[in-house]
């Protein structure tokens, strides 16, 4: 039976697609929940359709939870280093009905199968997926574990 009270998180910054897949498999993850607003990436292997195919090839389900993603203005604030504005935008997004809907979807999925939240940043503490994981922890009793894939040299 899946651990129903733990959520994993992973960021793909500085890691290859193979390293991320290996780290997910090693952690026993069964479902990857993509919490990017736009599941596109300049990094090979991390755009939605390619990522989904790679995950399915190793037996991991893919779910996109757009409602939990950071909107464009938040991503731009983060790129500028304006973390105060970034976290304010993340908080505003998390207060929307769309975010609540997808957060409840995440709860349902993670209670049934070992699940991980995916976003870009390697350090979860500067990534909005930490806020999503914190909500899962505070509101629904999930423990949080961060997966750190091997980074490229």
Short mmCIF file of N, CA and C in Angstrom, two decimals:
data_model
loop_
_atom_site.label_atom_id
_atom_site.label_comp_id
_atom_site.label_asym_id
_atom_site.label_seq_id
_atom_site.Cartn_x
_atom_site.Cartn_y
_atom_site.Cartn_z
N UNK A 1 0.84 -1.20 0.00
CA UNK A 1 0.00 0.00 0.00
C UNK A 1 0.87 1.25 0.00
N UNK A 2 0.41 2.26 -0.68
CA UNK A 2 1.16 3.52 -0.77
C UNK A 2 1.18 4.23 0.58
N UNK A 3 2.26 4.98 0.82
CA UNK A 3 2.31 5.82 2.01
C UNK A 3 1.36 6.98 1.76
N UNK A 4 0.30 7.04 2.54
CA UNK A 4 -0.74 8.02 2.25
C UNK A 4 -0.52 9.34 2.98
N UNK A 5 0.51 9.43 3.79
CA UNK A 5 0.71 10.67 4.53
C UNK A 5 2.07 11.29 4.30
N UNK A 6 2.59 11.13 3.10
CA UNK A 6 3.84 11.77 2.74
C UNK A 6 3.71 12.27 1.31
N UNK A 7 4.31 13.44 1.07
CA UNK A 7 4.39 13.98 -0.28
C UNK A 7 5.87 14.25 -0.57
N UNK A 8 6.29 13.89 -1.75
CA UNK A 8 7.66 14.15 -2.18
C UNK A 8 7.64 15.36 -3.09
N UNK A 9 8.76 16.06 -3.20
CA UNK A 9 8.89 17.14 -4.18
C UNK A 9 10.20 16.95 -4.91
N UNK A 10 10.25 17.45 -6.14
CA UNK A 10 11.47 17.36 -6.94
C UNK A 10 11.54 18.55 -7.90
N UNK A 11 12.74 19.07 -8.07
CA UNK A 11 13.01 20.12 -9.05
C UNK A 11 14.02 19.60 -10.06
N UNK A 12 13.86 20.02 -11.30
CA UNK A 12 14.73 19.48 -12.35
C UNK A 12 15.85 20.42 -12.77
N UNK A 13 15.96 21.56 -12.11
CA UNK A 13 17.05 22.49 -12.41
C UNK A 13 18.39 21.78 -12.23
N UNK A 14 19.27 21.90 -13.20
CA UNK A 14 20.62 21.31 -13.16
C UNK A 14 20.62 19.78 -13.17
N UNK A 15 19.52 19.14 -13.48
CA UNK A 15 19.48 17.67 -13.54
C UNK A 15 18.99 17.23 -14.92
N UNK A 16 19.48 16.11 -15.38
CA UNK A 16 19.02 15.57 -16.66
C UNK A 16 17.68 14.86 -16.46
N UNK A 17 17.01 14.61 -17.57
CA UNK A 17 15.77 13.87 -17.53
C UNK A 17 16.00 12.48 -16.92
N UNK A 18 17.08 11.82 -17.33
CA UNK A 18 17.40 10.49 -16.79
C UNK A 18 17.62 10.54 -15.28
N UNK A 19 18.32 11.58 -14.80
CA UNK A 19 18.57 11.69 -13.35
C UNK A 19 17.27 11.88 -12.58
N UNK A 20 16.36 12.67 -13.14
CA UNK A 20 15.06 12.89 -12.48
C UNK A 20 14.26 11.59 -12.46
N UNK A 21 14.21 10.89 -13.58
CA UNK A 21 13.48 9.61 -13.64
C UNK A 21 14.06 8.61 -12.66
N UNK A 22 15.38 8.53 -12.59
CA UNK A 22 16.04 7.60 -11.66
C UNK A 22 15.71 7.95 -10.22
N UNK A 23 15.78 9.25 -9.89
CA UNK A 23 15.49 9.69 -8.52
C UNK A 23 14.04 9.38 -8.13
N UNK A 24 13.12 9.59 -9.06
CA UNK A 24 11.71 9.28 -8.79
C UNK A 24 11.51 7.78 -8.58
N UNK A 25 12.11 6.98 -9.43
CA UNK A 25 12.00 5.51 -9.29
C UNK A 25 12.62 5.06 -7.97
N UNK A 26 13.81 5.59 -7.63
CA UNK A 26 14.48 5.22 -6.39
C UNK A 26 13.63 5.57 -5.16
N UNK A 27 12.84 6.64 -5.25
CA UNK A 27 11.98 7.04 -4.14
C UNK A 27 10.65 6.28 -4.14
N UNK A 28 10.43 5.47 -5.17
CA UNK A 28 9.19 4.70 -5.25
C UNK A 28 7.98 5.52 -5.66
N UNK A 29 8.21 6.65 -6.31
CA UNK A 29 7.10 7.52 -6.72
C UNK A 29 6.28 6.83 -7.81
N UNK A 30 4.96 6.87 -7.64
CA UNK A 30 4.02 6.26 -8.59
C UNK A 30 3.31 7.29 -9.47
N UNK A 31 3.19 8.53 -8.94
CA UNK A 31 2.50 9.60 -9.68
C UNK A 31 3.32 10.88 -9.53
N UNK A 32 3.60 11.50 -10.68
CA UNK A 32 4.26 12.81 -10.66
C UNK A 32 3.20 13.87 -10.93
N UNK A 33 3.07 14.80 -10.00
CA UNK A 33 2.12 15.90 -10.14
C UNK A 33 2.90 17.14 -10.53
N UNK A 34 2.73 17.55 -11.77
CA UNK A 34 3.41 18.72 -12.32
C UNK A 34 2.65 19.95 -11.86
N UNK A 35 3.29 20.81 -11.06
CA UNK A 35 2.62 21.99 -10.53
C UNK A 35 3.13 23.28 -11.20
N UNK A 36 3.55 23.15 -12.45
CA UNK A 36 3.92 24.33 -13.24
C UNK A 36 2.66 24.86 -13.92
N UNK A 37 2.53 26.16 -13.97
CA UNK A 37 1.41 26.78 -14.68
C UNK A 37 1.46 26.40 -16.16
N UNK A 38 2.62 26.56 -16.76
CA UNK A 38 2.84 26.17 -18.15
C UNK A 38 3.86 25.04 -18.16
N UNK A 39 3.44 23.83 -18.45
CA UNK A 39 4.36 22.69 -18.40
C UNK A 39 5.25 22.60 -19.65
N UNK A 40 5.98 23.69 -19.87
CA UNK A 40 6.90 23.77 -21.00
C UNK A 40 8.28 24.04 -20.45
N UNK A 41 9.30 23.59 -21.17
CA UNK A 41 10.66 23.83 -20.70
C UNK A 41 11.61 23.89 -21.89
N UNK A 42 12.60 24.73 -21.77
CA UNK A 42 13.68 24.74 -22.77
C UNK A 42 14.61 23.55 -22.54
N UNK A 43 14.53 22.96 -21.37
CA UNK A 43 15.35 21.82 -21.02
C UNK A 43 14.78 20.56 -21.66
N UNK A 44 15.62 19.81 -22.33
CA UNK A 44 15.19 18.58 -23.02
C UNK A 44 14.56 17.61 -22.03
N UNK A 45 13.37 17.12 -22.40
CA UNK A 45 12.71 16.09 -21.61
C UNK A 45 11.72 16.59 -20.58
N UNK A 46 11.57 17.91 -20.43
CA UNK A 46 10.71 18.41 -19.35
C UNK A 46 9.46 19.15 -19.81
N UNK A 47 9.18 19.16 -21.10
CA UNK A 47 7.89 19.68 -21.56
C UNK A 47 6.85 18.57 -21.39
N UNK A 48 5.61 18.96 -21.23
CA UNK A 48 4.54 18.06 -20.82
C UNK A 48 4.48 16.73 -21.58
N UNK A 49 4.38 16.76 -22.90
CA UNK A 49 4.18 15.50 -23.64
C UNK A 49 5.41 14.60 -23.56
N UNK A 50 6.59 15.18 -23.67
CA UNK A 50 7.82 14.38 -23.57
C UNK A 50 7.98 13.82 -22.17
N UNK A 51 7.74 14.65 -21.17
CA UNK A 51 7.85 14.21 -19.78
C UNK A 51 6.86 13.09 -19.49
N UNK A 52 5.61 13.27 -19.92
CA UNK A 52 4.59 12.24 -19.71
C UNK A 52 5.03 10.91 -20.32
N UNK A 53 5.52 10.94 -21.55
CA UNK A 53 5.95 9.72 -22.23
C UNK A 53 7.11 9.06 -21.50
N UNK A 54 8.08 9.85 -21.05
CA UNK A 54 9.23 9.30 -20.32
C UNK A 54 8.80 8.66 -19.00
N UNK A 55 7.90 9.33 -18.31
CA UNK A 55 7.40 8.80 -17.03
C UNK A 55 6.63 7.50 -17.25
N UNK A 56 5.72 7.52 -18.23
CA UNK A 56 4.92 6.32 -18.48
C UNK A 56 5.79 5.14 -18.88
N UNK A 57 6.91 5.41 -19.57
CA UNK A 57 7.83 4.34 -19.98
C UNK A 57 8.47 3.64 -18.79
N UNK A 58 8.55 4.34 -17.64
CA UNK A 58 9.12 3.71 -16.44
C UNK A 58 8.05 3.43 -15.38
N UNK A 59 6.77 3.50 -15.79
CA UNK A 59 5.68 3.10 -14.90
C UNK A 59 5.21 4.16 -13.92
N UNK A 60 5.47 5.43 -14.22
CA UNK A 60 5.01 6.52 -13.35
C UNK A 60 3.93 7.31 -14.08
N UNK A 61 2.82 7.56 -13.40
CA UNK A 61 1.73 8.35 -13.96
C UNK A 61 2.09 9.83 -13.93
N UNK A 62 1.52 10.60 -14.86
CA UNK A 62 1.73 12.03 -14.93
C UNK A 62 0.39 12.74 -14.78
N UNK A 63 0.35 13.76 -13.92
CA UNK A 63 -0.84 14.58 -13.74
C UNK A 63 -0.39 16.04 -13.73
N UNK A 64 -1.04 16.86 -14.55
CA UNK A 64 -0.74 18.30 -14.55
C UNK A 64 -1.79 19.00 -13.70
N UNK A 65 -1.34 19.71 -12.66
CA UNK A 65 -2.23 20.46 -11.78
C UNK A 65 -1.99 21.96 -12.00
N UNK A 66 -2.51 22.45 -13.11
CA UNK A 66 -2.31 23.84 -13.53
C UNK A 66 -2.74 24.84 -12.46
N UNK A 67 -3.80 24.53 -11.74
CA UNK A 67 -4.30 25.45 -10.72
C UNK A 67 -3.32 25.74 -9.61
N UNK A 68 -2.29 24.91 -9.47
CA UNK A 68 -1.28 25.12 -8.43
C UNK A 68 -0.03 25.80 -8.98
N UNK A 69 -0.05 26.15 -10.25
CA UNK A 69 1.12 26.77 -10.88
C UNK A 69 1.24 28.25 -10.60
N UNK A 70 2.45 28.74 -10.71
CA UNK A 70 2.71 30.17 -10.54
C UNK A 70 2.41 30.90 -11.85
N UNK A 71 1.54 31.93 -11.81
CA UNK A 71 1.25 32.67 -13.03
C UNK A 71 2.48 33.43 -13.54
N UNK A 72 2.40 33.87 -14.78
CA UNK A 72 3.52 34.52 -15.45
C UNK A 72 4.13 35.65 -14.63
N UNK A 73 3.29 36.52 -14.06
CA UNK A 73 3.83 37.65 -13.30
C UNK A 73 4.65 37.19 -12.10
N UNK A 74 4.30 36.05 -11.51
CA UNK A 74 5.09 35.50 -10.41
C UNK A 74 6.43 34.96 -10.88
N UNK A 75 6.40 34.29 -12.03
CA UNK A 75 7.66 33.77 -12.59
C UNK A 75 8.60 34.92 -12.95
N UNK A 76 8.04 36.01 -13.50
CA UNK A 76 8.85 37.17 -13.84
C UNK A 76 9.44 37.82 -12.59
N UNK A 77 8.65 37.91 -11.53
CA UNK A 77 9.15 38.48 -10.27
C UNK A 77 10.31 37.64 -9.73
N UNK A 78 10.17 36.33 -9.79
CA UNK A 78 11.24 35.44 -9.30
C UNK A 78 12.50 35.63 -10.12
N UNK A 79 12.37 35.73 -11.44
CA UNK A 79 13.55 35.94 -12.30
C UNK A 79 14.26 37.24 -11.97
N UNK A 80 13.49 38.26 -11.58
CA UNK A 80 14.09 39.55 -11.20
C UNK A 80 14.67 39.51 -9.79
N UNK A 81 14.40 38.43 -9.06
CA UNK A 81 14.87 38.34 -7.68
C UNK A 81 13.96 39.02 -6.68
N UNK A 82 12.75 39.41 -7.10
CA UNK A 82 11.80 40.06 -6.21
C UNK A 82 10.96 38.98 -5.52
N UNK A 83 11.58 38.36 -4.52
CA UNK A 83 10.93 37.22 -3.86
C UNK A 83 9.72 37.64 -3.03
N UNK A 84 9.73 38.87 -2.52
CA UNK A 84 8.56 39.33 -1.76
C UNK A 84 7.33 39.35 -2.67
N UNK A 85 7.49 39.92 -3.87
CA UNK A 85 6.38 39.95 -4.83
C UNK A 85 6.04 38.53 -5.29
N UNK A 86 7.06 37.73 -5.55
CA UNK A 86 6.84 36.34 -5.97
C UNK A 86 5.94 35.61 -4.97
N UNK A 87 6.31 35.63 -3.69
CA UNK A 87 5.53 34.89 -2.69
C UNK A 87 4.13 35.49 -2.52
N UNK A 88 3.99 36.81 -2.69
CA UNK A 88 2.67 37.43 -2.65
C UNK A 88 1.79 36.90 -3.78
N UNK A 89 2.36 36.79 -4.98
CA UNK A 89 1.61 36.27 -6.13
C UNK A 89 1.26 34.80 -5.92
N UNK A 90 2.21 34.02 -5.37
CA UNK A 90 1.93 32.62 -5.07
C UNK A 90 0.78 32.52 -4.07
N UNK A 91 0.81 33.34 -3.03
CA UNK A 91 -0.27 33.33 -2.04
C UNK A 91 -1.61 33.68 -2.67
N UNK A 92 -1.63 34.68 -3.56
CA UNK A 92 -2.86 35.04 -4.25
C UNK A 92 -3.37 33.87 -5.09
N UNK A 93 -2.47 33.20 -5.79
CA UNK A 93 -2.87 32.05 -6.62
C UNK A 93 -3.44 30.93 -5.77
N UNK A 94 -2.78 30.66 -4.64
CA UNK A 94 -3.22 29.56 -3.78
C UNK A 94 -4.58 29.84 -3.15
N UNK A 95 -5.02 31.08 -3.16
CA UNK A 95 -6.34 31.45 -2.60
C UNK A 95 -7.46 31.34 -3.63
N UNK A 96 -7.15 30.94 -4.86
CA UNK A 96 -8.18 30.86 -5.90
C UNK A 96 -8.93 29.53 -5.84
N UNK A 97 -10.16 29.51 -6.37
CA UNK A 97 -10.91 28.25 -6.44
C UNK A 97 -10.17 27.18 -7.28
N UNK A 98 -9.47 27.61 -8.33
CA UNK A 98 -8.73 26.65 -9.17
C UNK A 98 -7.62 25.97 -8.37
N UNK A 99 -6.92 26.75 -7.55
CA UNK A 99 -5.85 26.17 -6.73
C UNK A 99 -6.45 25.22 -5.69
N UNK A 100 -7.53 25.61 -5.07
CA UNK A 100 -8.17 24.74 -4.07
C UNK A 100 -8.63 23.43 -4.71
N UNK A 101 -9.21 23.52 -5.89
CA UNK A 101 -9.66 22.33 -6.61
C UNK A 101 -8.48 21.39 -6.87
N UNK A 102 -7.37 21.94 -7.39
CA UNK A 102 -6.23 21.09 -7.69
C UNK A 102 -5.49 20.63 -6.44
N UNK A 103 -5.54 21.42 -5.36
CA UNK A 103 -4.95 20.96 -4.10
C UNK A 103 -5.72 19.74 -3.58
N UNK A 104 -7.04 19.78 -3.68
CA UNK A 104 -7.85 18.63 -3.25
C UNK A 104 -7.63 17.42 -4.16
N UNK A 105 -7.40 17.67 -5.45
CA UNK A 105 -7.02 16.57 -6.36
C UNK A 105 -5.69 15.96 -5.91
N UNK A 106 -4.73 16.82 -5.54
CA UNK A 106 -3.42 16.34 -5.09
C UNK A 106 -3.57 15.48 -3.83
N UNK A 107 -4.42 15.91 -2.91
CA UNK A 107 -4.67 15.13 -1.69
C UNK A 107 -5.20 13.75 -2.04
N UNK A 108 -6.20 13.72 -2.90
CA UNK A 108 -6.80 12.44 -3.29
C UNK A 108 -5.76 11.51 -3.94
N UNK A 109 -4.98 12.05 -4.84
CA UNK A 109 -3.96 11.25 -5.53
C UNK A 109 -2.91 10.76 -4.54
N UNK A 110 -2.40 11.67 -3.71
CA UNK A 110 -1.30 11.33 -2.80
C UNK A 110 -1.74 10.42 -1.65
N UNK A 111 -3.01 10.40 -1.34
CA UNK A 111 -3.48 9.45 -0.32
C UNK A 111 -3.55 8.04 -0.89
N UNK A 112 -3.64 7.92 -2.21
CA UNK A 112 -3.76 6.61 -2.83
C UNK A 112 -2.46 6.05 -3.38
N UNK A 113 -1.54 6.93 -3.77
CA UNK A 113 -0.29 6.48 -4.39
C UNK A 113 0.85 7.40 -3.98
N UNK A 114 2.06 6.84 -3.92
CA UNK A 114 3.24 7.65 -3.62
C UNK A 114 3.38 8.70 -4.71
N UNK A 115 3.35 9.96 -4.30
CA UNK A 115 3.27 11.05 -5.27
C UNK A 115 4.32 12.12 -4.98
N UNK A 116 4.76 12.77 -6.08
CA UNK A 116 5.73 13.85 -5.97
C UNK A 116 5.22 15.06 -6.73
N UNK A 117 5.55 16.23 -6.21
CA UNK A 117 5.28 17.50 -6.87
C UNK A 117 6.52 17.89 -7.67
N UNK A 118 6.35 18.28 -8.92
CA UNK A 118 7.47 18.68 -9.77
C UNK A 118 7.37 20.15 -10.15
N UNK A 119 8.50 20.84 -10.05
CA UNK A 119 8.66 22.17 -10.62
C UNK A 119 10.12 22.31 -11.00
N UNK A 120 10.55 23.50 -11.37
CA UNK A 120 11.88 23.69 -11.93
C UNK A 120 13.00 23.78 -10.88
N UNK A 121 12.87 24.66 -9.91
CA UNK A 121 13.97 25.00 -9.02
C UNK A 121 14.50 23.81 -8.24
N UNK A 122 15.81 23.70 -8.19
CA UNK A 122 16.45 22.62 -7.43
C UNK A 122 16.19 22.78 -5.94
N UNK A 123 16.26 24.01 -5.44
CA UNK A 123 16.06 24.29 -4.02
C UNK A 123 14.56 24.49 -3.77
N UNK A 124 13.94 23.57 -3.05
CA UNK A 124 12.49 23.70 -2.85
C UNK A 124 12.09 24.95 -2.07
N UNK A 125 13.01 25.51 -1.29
CA UNK A 125 12.66 26.66 -0.46
C UNK A 125 12.52 27.96 -1.24
N UNK A 126 12.96 27.97 -2.51
CA UNK A 126 12.76 29.14 -3.36
C UNK A 126 11.75 28.83 -4.46
N UNK A 127 11.04 27.73 -4.31
CA UNK A 127 10.07 27.28 -5.31
C UNK A 127 8.68 27.22 -4.69
N UNK A 128 7.69 27.56 -5.50
CA UNK A 128 6.32 27.54 -4.98
C UNK A 128 5.85 26.14 -4.61
N UNK A 129 6.52 25.07 -5.11
CA UNK A 129 6.09 23.72 -4.73
C UNK A 129 6.23 23.51 -3.22
N UNK A 130 7.14 24.27 -2.59
CA UNK A 130 7.26 24.20 -1.13
C UNK A 130 5.98 24.70 -0.49
N UNK A 131 5.39 25.76 -1.04
CA UNK A 131 4.13 26.29 -0.50
C UNK A 131 3.01 25.26 -0.66
N UNK A 132 2.97 24.60 -1.83
CA UNK A 132 1.96 23.56 -2.06
C UNK A 132 2.16 22.42 -1.05
N UNK A 133 3.41 21.99 -0.89
CA UNK A 133 3.70 20.91 0.06
C UNK A 133 3.34 21.34 1.48
N UNK A 134 3.64 22.59 1.83
CA UNK A 134 3.29 23.08 3.17
C UNK A 134 1.79 23.05 3.40
N UNK A 135 1.00 23.42 2.38
CA UNK A 135 -0.45 23.35 2.51
C UNK A 135 -0.91 21.91 2.71
N UNK A 136 -0.30 20.99 1.97
CA UNK A 136 -0.65 19.57 2.14
C UNK A 136 -0.29 19.10 3.54
N UNK A 137 0.79 19.61 4.08
CA UNK A 137 1.22 19.23 5.42
C UNK A 137 0.31 19.83 6.49
N UNK A 138 0.13 21.14 6.45
CA UNK A 138 -0.64 21.83 7.48
C UNK A 138 -2.12 21.46 7.47
N UNK A 139 -2.69 21.38 6.28
CA UNK A 139 -4.13 21.15 6.18
C UNK A 139 -4.53 19.69 6.17
N UNK A 140 -3.65 18.81 5.68
CA UNK A 140 -4.05 17.42 5.49
C UNK A 140 -3.11 16.41 6.13
N UNK A 141 -2.11 16.87 6.87
CA UNK A 141 -1.26 15.99 7.65
C UNK A 141 -0.16 15.25 6.90
N UNK A 142 0.19 15.70 5.71
CA UNK A 142 1.25 15.04 4.95
C UNK A 142 2.63 15.42 5.49
N UNK A 143 3.53 14.44 5.54
CA UNK A 143 4.93 14.73 5.75
C UNK A 143 5.52 15.14 4.41
N UNK A 144 6.62 15.85 4.45
CA UNK A 144 7.25 16.33 3.21
C UNK A 144 8.65 15.77 3.11
N UNK A 145 8.98 15.25 1.93
CA UNK A 145 10.34 14.79 1.67
C UNK A 145 10.76 15.31 0.30
N UNK A 146 11.93 15.94 0.26
CA UNK A 146 12.44 16.48 -0.99
C UNK A 146 13.41 15.48 -1.63
N UNK A 147 13.22 15.28 -2.92
CA UNK A 147 14.09 14.42 -3.69
C UNK A 147 15.10 15.32 -4.40
N UNK A 148 16.36 14.96 -4.32
CA UNK A 148 17.41 15.76 -4.96
C UNK A 148 18.10 14.88 -6.01
N UNK A 149 17.69 15.02 -7.28
CA UNK A 149 18.33 14.21 -8.32
C UNK A 149 19.80 14.59 -8.50
N UNK A 150 20.58 13.66 -9.01
CA UNK A 150 21.97 13.93 -9.30
C UNK A 150 22.03 15.06 -10.31
N UNK A 151 22.87 16.03 -10.03
CA UNK A 151 22.97 17.18 -10.93
C UNK A 151 24.07 16.95 -11.97
N UNK A 152 23.91 17.59 -13.08
CA UNK A 152 24.90 17.49 -14.17
C UNK A 152 26.16 18.24 -13.75
N UNK A 153 27.29 17.75 -14.19
CA UNK A 153 28.56 18.38 -13.84
C UNK A 153 28.76 19.67 -14.58
#
